[in-house]
Coordinates of C-alpha atoms and ligand atoms in Angstrom, one line a residue:
M1 CA 0.0 0.0 0.0
R2 CA 1.2 3.5 -0.8
C3 CA 0.1 6.7 1.0
L4 CA 0.8 10.3 0.4
V5 CA 1.1 12.6 3.4
V6 CA 1.0 16.4 2.8
G7 CA 2.8 18.5 5.3
A8 CA 5.7 17.7 7.6
G9 CA 4.3 19.1 10.8
F10 CA 3.4 17.0 13.8
S11 CA 0.2 15.7 12.3
G12 CA 1.7 14.5 9.0
A13 CA 4.9 13.2 10.6
V14 CA 3.0 11.1 13.2
I15 CA 0.7 9.5 10.6
A16 CA 3.7 8.8 8.3
R17 CA 5.5 7.0 11.1
E18 CA 2.6 5.0 12.3
L19 CA 1.8 3.8 8.7
A20 CA 5.4 3.2 7.9
E21 CA 5.7 0.8 10.9
A22 CA 2.7 -1.0 9.5
N23 CA 4.6 -1.6 6.2
V24 CA 2.8 1.1 4.3
H25 CA 5.1 3.0 1.9
V26 CA 4.8 6.7 2.7
T27 CA 5.8 9.7 0.6
L28 CA 5.6 12.9 2.6
I29 CA 5.7 16.2 0.7
E30 CA 6.3 19.6 2.3
K31 CA 6.1 22.9 0.5
R32 CA 8.6 24.6 2.8
D33 CA 12.3 24.0 2.7
H34 CA 12.2 22.4 6.1
I35 CA 10.4 19.8 8.2
A36 CA 8.6 20.3 11.5
G37 CA 5.8 22.7 10.4
N38 CA 5.2 25.5 12.7
A39 CA 7.2 23.8 15.5
Y40 CA 10.4 24.2 13.4
D41 CA 13.4 25.5 15.4
E42 CA 17.0 26.1 14.3
V43 CA 20.2 27.6 15.7
N44 CA 20.9 31.3 14.9
Q45 CA 24.4 31.4 13.4
E46 CA 25.4 34.8 14.8
T47 CA 24.6 33.9 18.5
G48 CA 24.6 30.1 18.6
I49 CA 21.1 30.3 20.2
R50 CA 18.3 28.1 19.2
Y51 CA 15.0 29.8 18.3
H52 CA 11.6 28.7 17.1
K53 CA 11.0 30.3 13.8
Y54 CA 7.2 30.5 14.1
G55 CA 7.0 31.4 17.8
P56 CA 7.7 29.8 21.1
H57 CA 6.5 26.2 21.4
I58 CA 6.1 24.7 24.9
F59 CA 5.2 21.0 25.1
H60 CA 2.6 20.3 27.9
T61 CA 0.0 17.6 28.3
N62 CA -1.8 15.2 30.6
N63 CA -2.0 12.7 27.8
E64 CA 0.3 9.9 28.9
K65 CA -0.1 8.0 25.7
V66 CA 1.1 11.0 23.7
F67 CA 4.0 11.6 26.1
V68 CA 5.1 7.9 26.0
W69 CA 4.9 7.8 22.2
L70 CA 6.8 11.0 21.7
S71 CA 9.5 10.0 24.2
K72 CA 10.6 7.3 21.8
F73 CA 12.0 10.1 19.6
T74 CA 13.5 12.6 22.1
D75 CA 15.1 13.1 25.5
W76 CA 13.5 15.8 27.6
I77 CA 14.5 18.7 29.8
N78 CA 12.1 19.7 32.6
Y79 CA 10.7 23.1 32.1
E80 CA 7.7 24.8 33.7
H81 CA 6.4 27.7 31.7
K82 CA 5.7 31.1 33.4
V83 CA 4.6 34.2 31.6
K84 CA 4.4 37.8 32.8
A85 CA 2.7 40.9 31.3
I86 CA 4.5 44.2 31.1
L87 CA 2.4 47.1 32.4
D88 CA 2.6 50.7 31.2
S89 CA 4.6 51.5 34.3
G90 CA 7.2 48.9 33.3
E91 CA 6.3 46.7 36.2
T92 CA 5.3 43.1 35.5
V93 CA 2.4 40.8 36.7
V94 CA 1.9 37.1 36.4
I95 CA -0.5 35.8 33.7
P96 CA -2.9 34.1 33.6
P97 CA -3.9 36.3 36.5
N98 CA -3.3 34.7 39.9
L99 CA -4.4 36.2 43.3
E100 CA -1.3 38.4 43.4
T101 CA -2.1 39.9 39.9
I102 CA -5.7 40.4 40.9
E103 CA -4.8 42.1 44.1
R104 CA -2.4 44.4 42.3
L105 CA -4.6 45.4 39.4
G106 CA -8.1 45.1 41.0
K107 CA -10.3 42.3 39.7
E108 CA -12.5 44.8 37.9
N109 CA -9.5 46.0 35.8
V110 CA -8.0 42.7 34.9
L111 CA -10.0 42.2 31.7
D112 CA -9.4 45.8 30.5
I113 CA -5.6 45.8 31.3
L114 CA -4.5 42.3 30.5
Y115 CA -6.9 41.1 27.8
R116 CA -8.8 43.9 26.0
P117 CA -5.8 45.5 24.0
Y118 CA -4.1 42.1 23.6
T119 CA -7.2 40.6 22.1
K120 CA -7.8 43.5 19.8
K121 CA -4.2 43.2 18.5
M122 CA -4.3 39.4 18.3
W123 CA -7.7 38.9 16.6
D124 CA -8.5 42.4 15.3
K125 CA -11.8 41.9 17.1
S126 CA -13.2 42.9 20.5
I127 CA -13.5 40.3 23.2
E128 CA -17.3 40.4 22.7
E129 CA -17.0 39.4 19.0
L130 CA -15.0 36.2 19.7
D131 CA -16.1 32.8 20.8
P132 CA -16.0 32.7 24.6
S133 CA -13.9 29.5 24.4
I134 CA -10.9 31.6 23.4
L135 CA -10.9 33.6 26.7
N136 CA -11.9 30.5 28.7
R137 CA -8.5 29.1 27.8
V138 CA -6.9 31.7 30.1
P139 CA -8.7 31.3 33.4
F140 CA -8.5 33.4 36.5
R141 CA -6.7 31.7 39.5
D142 CA -7.7 31.6 43.1
D143 CA -4.2 31.0 44.4
Y144 CA -0.7 32.3 44.1
N145 CA 0.5 29.7 41.6
E146 CA 2.7 31.3 38.8
L147 CA 2.7 28.4 36.4
Y148 CA 1.1 28.9 32.9
F149 CA 0.0 25.3 32.8
P150 CA -0.5 24.4 36.5
K151 CA -2.6 21.3 35.8
D152 CA -0.4 19.5 33.2
K153 CA 1.5 16.5 34.4
Y154 CA 4.1 16.6 31.6
Q155 CA 5.7 20.0 30.9
M156 CA 9.0 19.9 29.2
M157 CA 11.2 20.9 26.3
P158 CA 12.8 18.4 23.9
K159 CA 16.5 18.3 24.6
E160 CA 17.6 18.8 21.0
G161 CA 14.6 20.8 19.9
Y162 CA 11.4 20.1 17.8
T163 CA 13.1 19.8 14.4
A164 CA 15.2 17.0 15.8
I165 CA 12.1 15.2 17.1
I166 CA 10.4 15.3 13.7
A167 CA 13.6 14.2 12.0
N168 CA 13.7 11.2 14.3
I169 CA 10.0 10.4 13.7
L170 CA 10.5 10.6 9.9
S171 CA 13.6 8.5 10.0
H172 CA 12.2 5.2 8.8
P173 CA 13.0 3.1 5.6
N174 CA 9.4 3.2 4.5
I175 CA 9.2 7.1 4.5
S176 CA 10.6 9.3 1.8
V177 CA 10.4 13.1 2.4
E178 CA 10.3 15.6 -0.4
L179 CA 10.8 19.2 0.6
N180 CA 10.0 22.3 -1.5
T181 CA 7.1 20.3 -3.0
K182 CA 3.7 21.7 -3.1
F183 CA 0.6 19.4 -3.3
E184 CA -1.1 19.1 -6.7
K185 CA -4.3 17.1 -7.3
T186 CA -2.6 15.0 -10.0
M187 CA -0.4 13.4 -7.3
E188 CA -3.4 11.6 -5.8
D189 CA -3.6 9.1 -8.7
K190 CA -0.4 7.5 -7.7
F191 CA -1.5 6.7 -4.1
D192 CA -4.0 4.5 -2.3
H193 CA -4.8 7.2 0.2
V194 CA -3.8 10.8 1.0
F195 CA -3.5 12.4 4.4
N196 CA -3.6 16.1 3.8
S197 CA -2.7 18.9 6.2
M198 CA -3.1 21.7 3.6
P199 CA -5.8 24.3 4.2
I200 CA -9.1 22.6 3.2
D201 CA -10.5 25.7 1.5
E202 CA -7.4 25.9 -0.7
Y203 CA -7.8 22.2 -1.7
Y204 CA -11.3 22.9 -3.0
N205 CA -10.2 26.1 -4.8
Y206 CA -12.2 28.3 -2.3
K207 CA -15.4 27.3 -4.0
F208 CA -17.4 28.1 -0.8
G209 CA -15.3 31.1 0.1
K210 CA -12.2 31.6 2.2
L211 CA -11.7 30.4 5.8
P212 CA -10.2 33.3 7.7
Y213 CA -7.0 33.0 9.7
R214 CA -4.8 35.2 11.9
S215 CA -1.1 35.2 11.3
I216 CA 1.9 36.6 13.0
K217 CA 4.9 38.4 11.7
F218 CA 7.9 37.3 13.7
H219 CA 10.6 40.0 14.1
H220 CA 13.8 38.2 15.1
S221 CA 16.8 40.3 16.1
V222 CA 20.1 40.1 17.9
V223 CA 20.6 42.5 20.8
P224 CA 24.1 43.3 22.1
V225 CA 23.3 42.7 25.7
P226 CA 23.8 39.5 27.8
K227 CA 20.2 39.5 29.1
F228 CA 17.1 41.2 27.8
Q229 CA 14.2 40.3 30.2
E230 CA 13.4 38.1 33.3
L231 CA 11.4 35.3 31.6
P232 CA 11.5 33.6 28.2
T233 CA 8.3 35.1 27.0
M234 CA 6.6 38.4 28.2
N235 CA 3.3 39.8 27.0
F236 CA 2.7 43.5 26.3
T237 CA -0.5 45.2 27.6
H238 CA -0.2 48.4 25.6
D239 CA -2.1 49.0 22.4
G240 CA 1.1 49.1 20.2
V241 CA 1.5 46.5 17.4
Y242 CA 3.4 43.8 19.3
T243 CA 1.7 41.2 21.5
R244 CA 4.7 39.3 23.0
V245 CA 8.5 39.2 23.1
T246 CA 10.6 36.1 23.6
E247 CA 14.2 35.9 24.7
W248 CA 15.4 32.5 23.5
K249 CA 18.4 31.9 25.7
N250 CA 16.0 31.9 28.7
Y251 CA 14.5 28.6 27.5
P252 CA 16.5 25.6 28.7
N253 CA 19.2 24.1 26.4
H254 CA 18.7 26.8 23.8
G255 CA 22.3 28.0 23.9
A256 CA 24.3 30.6 25.7
N257 CA 26.1 33.8 24.6
R258 CA 27.9 36.2 27.0
Y259 CA 27.7 39.2 24.8
K260 CA 24.5 38.9 22.8
T261 CA 21.0 37.7 23.0
L262 CA 18.3 36.8 20.4
V263 CA 14.8 38.1 20.8
T264 CA 11.6 37.8 18.8
F265 CA 8.8 40.3 18.8
E266 CA 5.3 39.1 17.5
E267 CA 3.1 41.3 15.4
P268 CA -0.3 39.7 14.6
C269 CA -2.0 40.4 11.3
D270 CA -4.4 38.9 8.8
Y271 CA -2.8 36.0 6.9
S272 CA -3.1 37.8 3.6
E273 CA -0.6 40.4 5.0
N274 CA 1.9 37.7 5.8
N275 CA 2.5 35.6 2.7
F276 CA -0.7 33.6 3.4
E277 CA 0.9 32.0 6.5
R278 CA -2.1 30.6 8.4
Y279 CA -1.6 30.2 12.2
Y280 CA -4.9 30.7 14.0
P281 CA -8.3 29.8 12.7
V282 CA -10.7 32.6 13.6
K283 CA -13.5 31.4 16.0
D284 CA -16.2 34.0 15.5
V285 CA -19.0 34.2 18.1
S286 CA -21.7 33.3 15.5
G287 CA -19.9 30.2 14.3
E288 CA -20.0 31.2 10.6
N289 CA -16.4 30.1 10.0
R290 CA -17.0 26.7 11.5
K291 CA -20.1 26.2 9.4
R292 CA -18.2 27.1 6.3
Y293 CA -15.6 24.5 7.3
E294 CA -18.2 21.9 7.7
I295 CA -19.5 22.5 4.2
Y296 CA -16.0 21.8 2.9
K297 CA -15.6 18.8 5.1
N298 CA -18.7 17.2 3.7
L299 CA -17.0 17.1 0.3
E300 CA -14.3 14.8 1.7
N301 CA -14.1 11.6 -0.4
D302 CA -12.9 8.1 0.6
K303 CA -9.4 8.7 -0.7
V304 CA -8.5 11.8 1.3
T305 CA -8.4 12.4 5.0
F306 CA -7.9 16.0 6.1
I307 CA -5.6 16.3 9.1
G308 CA -4.0 18.9 11.4
R309 CA -4.6 22.6 12.1
C310 CA -5.5 23.7 8.5
G311 CA -7.1 20.5 7.3
Q312 CA -9.4 20.4 10.3
Y313 CA -9.6 24.2 10.7
V314 CA -9.0 24.1 14.4
Y315 CA -6.4 25.5 16.8
I316 CA -4.6 22.5 18.3
D317 CA -1.5 22.3 20.5
M318 CA 1.2 19.8 19.7
H319 CA -0.1 17.1 22.0
Q320 CA -3.6 17.4 20.5
A321 CA -2.1 17.2 17.0
I322 CA -0.2 14.0 18.0
S323 CA -3.2 12.5 19.7
S324 CA -5.5 13.1 16.8
A325 CA -2.9 11.8 14.3
L326 CA -2.4 8.6 16.3
K327 CA -6.2 8.0 16.1
V328 CA -6.4 8.8 12.4
A329 CA -3.5 6.3 11.7
S330 CA -5.0 3.6 13.9
D331 CA -8.5 4.0 12.4
F332 CA -6.9 3.7 8.9
R333 CA -4.9 0.6 9.8
R334 CA -8.0 -1.0 11.2
R335 CA -10.1 -0.1 8.1
F336 CA -7.5 -1.4 5.6
G337 CA -5.9 -4.1 7.7
A338 CA -2.5 -2.4 7.3
Ligands
FAD401 C1 2.6 31.1 17.2 C2 2.3 29.7 17.6 C3 2.7 29.3 18.9 C4 2.4 28.0 19.3 N1 2.7 27.5 20.5 C5 2.5 26.3 20.9 C6 2.9 25.8 22.2 O1 3.5 26.5 23.0 N2 2.6 24.5 22.5 C7 1.9 23.7 21.7 O2 1.7 22.5 22.0 N3 1.5 24.1 20.5 C8 1.8 25.4 20.0 N4 1.4 25.8 18.8 C9 0.6 24.9 17.9 C10 1.5 24.0 17.1 O3 2.2 24.7 16.2 C11 0.6 23.0 16.3 O4 0.0 22.1 17.3 C12 1.3 22.1 15.3 O5 2.0 22.9 14.5 C13 0.2 21.4 14.6 O6 0.9 20.6 13.6 P1 0.2 20.4 12.2 O7 1.0 19.3 11.5 O8 -1.3 20.2 12.3 O9 0.3 21.8 11.4 P2 1.7 22.6 10.9 O10 2.7 22.5 11.9 O11 1.2 23.9 10.4 O12 2.1 21.7 9.7 C14 1.5 21.7 8.4 C15 2.5 21.6 7.3 O13 1.9 21.4 6.1 C16 2.6 22.2 5.1 N5 1.7 22.4 3.9 C17 0.6 23.2 3.9 N6 0.1 23.3 2.7 C18 0.8 22.5 1.9 C19 0.8 22.1 0.5 N7 -0.2 22.6 -0.3 N8 1.7 21.3 0.1 C20 2.7 20.8 0.9 N9 2.8 21.1 2.2 C21 1.9 21.9 2.7 C22 3.0 23.4 5.8 O14 4.1 24.1 5.2 C23 3.4 22.9 7.2 O15 4.7 22.6 7.3 C24 1.7 27.1 18.4 C25 1.3 27.5 17.1 C26 1.6 28.8 16.7 C27 1.2 29.3 15.4

């Protein structure tokens, strides 16, 4: 059996590996010049510091199956993520807001200071125009815990980075990887099945209209100081263009440099303003976007399975992408006896 996988992110790589182990011959194509999708990281040559090209990725999960599966391909370094927001005064407060943050800002001001300008920049919409689930992802705390993911059992960083994990996942004699290769419909004829992580609306030539996405311009720069800020990632609360800034050497095992540091500022925008780089599906309060996705999804035929963030039009963290991909692969193996 021969399968085509489109996209070398976590979704595509996990499916490729699971099928390869079941003796399926897998060709994986990727339009970019690198594997690992949006989790891609590399070492900056000037500083020797590793950075994540598409924004900071923190692995966290309670899903033991995912953790065990992924641990076959990497060693880990323990890391518990903390984030602070920079106030107009230059002082910083813990986010998501814990009791200390609430005491300092006043509960009635937390939404306006920490979330209203950030949300406007991030989504170009007011809080009221967005699906409440987006804000629910950042709950208020009733304790002094400073952890960003206080409930997740597994919180860590891959010792050699995310690109190395994906390279290890794809290292199997039944998998061949072709970079700089964009999907074309004519490719489907040569395969028994296609697992496709490309945007589903693009696949169908936007016949029912475009699915909106937010994107981010990542401004990476080297600063000639040994240390830039107290934590790896800090949020801005002002109404300027940037939402966050990350100092990469503050993440464990990302490299050291006594003289310089590497930082990345994030500037959200519509995906059409950033080379059609799709990062966040837009969850509107009326659910119109999801309905449009469902119309596309109903066109799916037996030969194609849409996978991942853009194939399923859903924001998923890495552990969710892996969990979903493991299920897709096992369903497929059961269905076809592979
Ligand atoms: C800014 C940002 C920060 C994030 N932070 C975290 C975090 O801290 N923790 C966490 O767990 N998750 C985080 N995520 C989510 C994480 O990136 C996703 O879970 C993961 O990337 C999903 O993998 P995927 O394979 O579904 O999609 P992707 O990683 O996007 O991979 C899809 C791949 O398909 C390729 N492709 C698309 N169209 C075509 C085509 N036509 N032909 C060929 N190839 C194509 C793309 O180039 C891409 O490489 C973050 C995401 C973003 C955007």
